Amino acid sequence: MPFAKITAIVLDCPEPLPLARFYAEVLGGEIKGAADDDWVDLFLEDGSRLAFQRAPGFVPPNWPSSDDHSQQLHLDLDVADIEAAQERVLALGALPLDIDDQDGRRDFRVYADPAGHPFCLIRP
């Protein structure tokens, strides 16, 4: 029987508000926080929450992982139209890491958000 519930997924980053704005454009939701805050929340419509924490000396994760520098965490985001979603995330500042979906035989593509965290767009 579970005894805990996830209240937020927290991403370290150099600037919380710009990263919250990126994810708000991708996922929707409401941002709570200001530019000089060390912590900014993004409340999503489904009740979940992403939070962004200022981390001095932040070093982006590696993708793919290496022995001395792992990605540690990534987000999988279901999208209805992967081509349209790719155009939008790239326009918002995401970087393509692995977008070869092998002519549609693979159901995901990998990107880095503006702070360098890997995330995948997934065909449901």
Coordinates of C-alpha atoms in Angstrom, one line a residue:
M1 CA 0.0 0.0 0.0
P2 CA 1.5 3.4 -1.0
F3 CA 2.2 5.8 1.8
A4 CA 3.4 8.8 -0.2
K5 CA 2.4 11.0 -3.1
I6 CA 4.5 13.0 -5.5
T7 CA 3.6 16.7 -5.1
A8 CA 6.1 18.1 -7.6
I9 CA 8.9 17.2 -10.0
V10 CA 11.7 19.7 -9.4
L11 CA 14.3 20.7 -12.0
D12 CA 17.5 22.5 -11.0
C13 CA 18.4 25.3 -13.5
P14 CA 20.3 28.6 -13.7
E15 CA 17.1 30.7 -14.2
P16 CA 13.8 29.3 -12.9
L17 CA 11.3 31.7 -14.6
P18 CA 12.5 31.3 -18.2
L19 CA 12.5 27.6 -17.9
A20 CA 9.0 27.6 -16.3
R21 CA 7.8 29.8 -19.2
F22 CA 9.3 27.2 -21.7
Y23 CA 7.3 24.4 -20.1
A24 CA 4.2 26.5 -19.7
E25 CA 4.2 27.0 -23.5
V26 CA 4.6 23.3 -24.0
L27 CA 2.3 22.0 -21.3
G28 CA 0.0 24.9 -20.4
G29 CA -0.6 25.7 -16.8
E30 CA -0.1 28.6 -14.4
I31 CA 3.2 29.9 -13.3
K32 CA 3.7 31.1 -9.7
G33 CA 6.9 33.0 -9.2
A34 CA 9.0 36.0 -10.3
A35 CA 12.2 36.6 -12.2
D36 CA 14.3 37.0 -9.1
D37 CA 12.8 34.0 -7.2
D38 CA 15.0 31.0 -6.5
W39 CA 11.9 28.7 -6.9
V40 CA 9.1 28.9 -9.5
D41 CA 6.1 26.6 -9.8
L42 CA 4.2 25.6 -12.8
F43 CA 0.8 24.3 -11.9
L44 CA -0.6 22.1 -14.6
E45 CA -4.3 21.6 -15.4
D46 CA -4.3 18.0 -14.4
G47 CA -3.2 18.9 -10.9
S48 CA 0.4 18.0 -11.3
R49 CA 3.2 20.5 -10.7
L50 CA 6.7 21.1 -12.1
A51 CA 9.0 23.3 -10.1
F52 CA 12.2 25.0 -11.1
Q53 CA 14.9 25.7 -8.5
R54 CA 17.8 28.1 -9.0
A55 CA 21.0 26.1 -8.8
P56 CA 24.2 28.2 -8.7
G57 CA 26.9 26.4 -10.7
F58 CA 24.3 24.4 -12.6
V59 CA 25.8 21.9 -15.1
P60 CA 23.3 20.5 -17.6
P61 CA 22.8 16.7 -17.7
N62 CA 24.4 14.6 -20.5
W63 CA 22.4 12.8 -23.1
P64 CA 23.1 10.1 -23.6
S65 CA 24.4 9.4 -20.2
S66 CA 28.1 8.9 -19.7
D67 CA 30.0 7.2 -16.9
D68 CA 30.9 10.4 -15.2
H69 CA 27.9 12.6 -16.1
S70 CA 24.4 11.0 -16.3
Q71 CA 21.2 12.6 -17.4
Q72 CA 19.6 11.6 -14.1
L73 CA 16.0 12.3 -15.2
H74 CA 14.1 13.1 -18.3
L75 CA 10.4 13.9 -19.0
D76 CA 8.3 11.9 -21.6
L77 CA 5.6 14.1 -23.1
D78 CA 2.8 12.6 -25.2
V79 CA 1.9 14.6 -28.3
A80 CA -0.9 14.1 -30.8
D81 CA 1.3 15.3 -33.8
I82 CA 5.0 14.8 -33.3
E83 CA 5.9 16.9 -36.4
A84 CA 3.9 19.9 -35.2
A85 CA 5.2 19.5 -31.6
Q86 CA 8.8 19.3 -32.8
E87 CA 8.4 22.6 -34.7
R88 CA 6.9 24.2 -31.6
V89 CA 9.5 23.0 -29.1
L90 CA 12.4 24.0 -31.4
A91 CA 10.8 27.5 -31.9
L92 CA 10.7 27.8 -28.1
G93 CA 14.4 27.1 -27.8
A94 CA 14.7 23.3 -27.4
L95 CA 17.7 21.6 -28.9
P96 CA 17.4 18.4 -30.9
L97 CA 19.4 15.5 -29.4
D98 CA 18.1 12.5 -31.2
I99 CA 15.2 13.1 -33.7
D100 CA 15.8 10.2 -36.0
D101 CA 12.6 8.2 -35.4
Q102 CA 13.6 5.7 -38.1
D103 CA 10.9 6.7 -40.5
G104 CA 8.2 6.4 -37.9
R105 CA 9.3 3.0 -36.5
R106 CA 10.4 4.6 -33.2
D107 CA 7.7 6.4 -31.2
F108 CA 9.9 9.1 -29.6
R109 CA 12.3 11.9 -30.3
V110 CA 14.7 13.4 -27.8
Y111 CA 15.4 17.1 -27.1
A112 CA 17.0 19.3 -24.5
D113 CA 15.1 22.1 -22.9
P114 CA 16.8 25.6 -22.8
A115 CA 18.6 24.6 -19.6
G116 CA 19.8 21.3 -21.1
H117 CA 17.4 18.8 -19.4
P118 CA 16.5 16.0 -21.8
F119 CA 12.9 15.3 -22.7
C120 CA 11.1 13.2 -25.2
L121 CA 8.2 13.9 -27.4
I122 CA 6.2 10.6 -27.6
R123 CA 3.6 9.4 -30.0
P124 CA 0.8 7.9 -27.9

